[in-house]
Tab-separated table of C-alpha atoms in Angstrom:
chain	number	residue	atom	x	y	z
A	1	MET	CA	107.138	107.751	117.858
A	2	GLN	CA	104.665	105.527	119.688
A	3	GLY	CA	100.909	105.301	119.230
A	4	ALA	CA	98.708	105.479	116.180
A	5	SER	CA	98.667	108.636	114.110
A	6	GLN	CA	95.375	110.483	114.144
A	7	PRO	CA	94.219	112.840	111.418
A	8	VAL	CA	93.790	116.487	112.311
A	9	LYS	CA	90.134	117.434	111.661
A	10	TYR	CA	88.096	120.639	111.653
A	11	LYS	CA	84.692	121.469	110.121
A	12	GLY	CA	84.830	118.254	108.095
A	13	TYR	CA	88.246	119.025	106.603
A	14	VAL	CA	91.146	116.650	107.271
A	15	ALA	CA	94.832	117.539	107.298
A	16	ALA	CA	97.858	115.393	106.628
A	17	VAL	CA	100.787	116.332	108.841
A	18	GLU	CA	104.519	115.805	108.469
A	19	TYR	CA	107.341	116.737	110.778
A	20	GLU	CA	110.554	118.242	109.390
A	21	ASP	CA	113.248	117.472	111.944
A	22	SER	CA	115.871	119.789	110.438
A	23	GLU	CA	113.503	122.753	110.832
A	24	LYS	CA	111.793	121.482	113.996
A	25	LEU	CA	108.391	122.241	112.419
A	26	PHE	CA	105.173	120.403	111.724
A	27	TYR	CA	103.727	121.049	108.261
A	28	GLY	CA	100.120	120.291	107.317
A	29	HIS	CA	97.832	120.489	104.306
A	30	VAL	CA	94.156	119.695	103.701
A	31	VAL	CA	93.719	116.332	101.975
A	32	ASN	CA	89.966	115.857	101.544
A	33	SER	CA	88.947	118.851	99.470
A	34	GLY	CA	89.577	117.730	95.919
A	35	THR	CA	92.655	117.564	93.753
A	36	SER	CA	94.431	120.583	95.236
A	37	SER	CA	94.928	121.459	98.878
A	38	ILE	CA	92.908	124.473	99.990
A	39	ALA	CA	95.195	125.280	102.914
A	40	THR	CA	98.712	124.702	104.163
A	41	PHE	CA	100.034	125.620	107.591
A	42	ALA	CA	102.984	125.082	109.920
A	43	ALA	CA	103.832	125.265	113.611
A	44	ALA	CA	106.486	124.195	116.072
A	45	ASP	CA	104.179	122.078	118.237
A	46	VAL	CA	101.007	120.019	117.924
A	47	GLU	CA	98.703	122.517	119.631
A	48	GLY	CA	100.059	125.301	117.449
A	49	LEU	CA	99.539	123.154	114.368
A	50	LYS	CA	95.902	122.503	115.308
A	51	ARG	CA	95.384	126.220	115.931
A	52	GLU	CA	96.962	127.147	112.567
A	53	PHE	CA	94.815	124.522	110.820
A	54	ARG	CA	91.619	125.985	112.293
A	55	ILE	CA	92.718	129.515	111.394
A	56	SER	CA	93.541	128.430	107.823
A	57	ILE	CA	90.147	126.790	107.335
A	58	ASP	CA	88.266	129.735	108.851
A	59	GLU	CA	90.208	132.180	106.659
A	60	TYR	CA	89.601	130.037	103.578
A	61	LEU	CA	85.848	129.881	104.228
A	62	ALA	CA	85.673	133.633	104.976
A	63	SER	CA	87.608	134.407	101.787
A	64	CYS	CA	85.245	132.245	99.730
A	65	GLU	CA	82.236	133.988	101.253
A	66	GLU	CA	83.752	137.422	100.680
A	67	ASP	CA	84.556	136.582	97.042
A	68	GLY	CA	81.153	134.971	96.465
A	69	VAL	CA	82.619	131.599	95.481
A	70	GLU	CA	81.587	128.155	96.643
A	71	PRO	CA	84.300	126.651	98.892
A	72	GLN	CA	85.699	123.246	98.039
A	73	LYS	CA	83.862	120.931	100.386
A	74	PRO	CA	85.015	117.758	102.088
A	75	TYR	CA	84.026	114.592	100.238
A	76	SER	CA	80.275	114.393	99.633
A	77	GLY	CA	79.911	110.612	99.613
A	78	LYS	CA	79.004	110.627	95.932
A	79	LEU	CA	81.381	109.040	93.445
A	80	ASN	CA	81.001	108.804	89.679
A	81	LEU	CA	82.731	105.640	88.439
A	82	ARG	CA	83.811	104.895	84.895
A	83	LEU	CA	83.917	101.118	84.756
A	84	GLY	CA	83.824	100.375	81.062
A	85	THR	CA	80.944	98.428	79.536
A	86	ASP	CA	82.226	94.914	80.278
A	87	LEU	CA	82.966	95.519	83.967
A	88	HIS	CA	79.718	97.478	84.370
A	89	HIS	CA	77.815	94.498	82.929
A	90	ARG	CA	79.610	91.969	85.167
A	91	VAL	CA	79.139	94.076	88.307
A	92	THR	CA	75.446	94.526	87.524
A	93	ILE	CA	74.981	90.756	87.069
A	94	ALA	CA	76.906	90.053	90.289
A	95	SER	CA	74.747	92.522	92.234
A	96	MET	CA	71.566	90.963	90.849
A	97	GLN	CA	72.773	87.461	91.754
A	98	SER	CA	73.434	88.730	95.272
A	99	ASN	CA	69.955	90.290	95.501
A	100	MET	CA	71.553	93.671	96.108
A	101	SER	CA	71.319	97.058	94.455
A	102	LEU	CA	74.306	97.972	92.321
A	103	ASN	CA	75.232	100.718	94.786
A	104	SER	CA	75.053	98.356	97.798
A	105	TRP	CA	77.093	95.706	96.019
A	106	ILE	CA	79.840	98.183	95.092
A	107	ARG	CA	79.872	99.607	98.654
A	108	GLN	CA	80.241	96.087	100.087
A	109	ALA	CA	83.035	95.256	97.631
A	110	LEU	CA	84.894	98.442	98.554
A	111	GLU	CA	84.443	97.814	102.287
A	112	GLU	CA	85.841	94.274	101.839
A	113	LYS	CA	88.834	95.603	99.884
A	114	ILE	CA	89.553	98.266	102.511
A	115	GLY	CA	89.260	95.626	105.244
A	116	ALA	CA	91.902	93.585	103.452
A	117	ILE	CA	94.244	96.593	103.387
A	118	GLY	CA	94.097	97.147	107.119
A	119	ASP	CA	93.748	100.221	109.300
A	120	VAL	CA	92.081	102.858	107.122
A	121	PRO	CA	90.217	105.541	109.098
A	122	ARG	CA	86.419	105.290	108.722
A	123	LYS	CA	85.290	108.887	108.857
A	124	ALA	CA	86.660	112.392	108.918
A	125	ALA	CA	84.244	113.943	111.395
A	126	ALA	CA	84.106	117.654	112.021
A	127	GLY	CA	86.386	118.666	114.849
């Protein structure tokens, strides 16, 4: 297959997709909604897969509303880290020496690490 793979996105949710050649089907599941996938779906072609993804998300959100439960949301941008006291101390000192807030220093460190890894998608925008 040529070209870069692109995530399937809808209403802020992102799906990972795999193709099963023996069954001639694409399978997808939501990957940015917490520890368990909120939806899975399948189709024989890409357009059908996108359609099934949108239907799955819409049904999930409608079901949550009907049941009066809060749907699992795509990542909020907030992350609670447990660093341990020694690393927390060293990171705080490093951020102060860099004249940066602790949050900004950690963001920069993570951006640098991701840059070293390579092509990691920046944002899962609503589709």
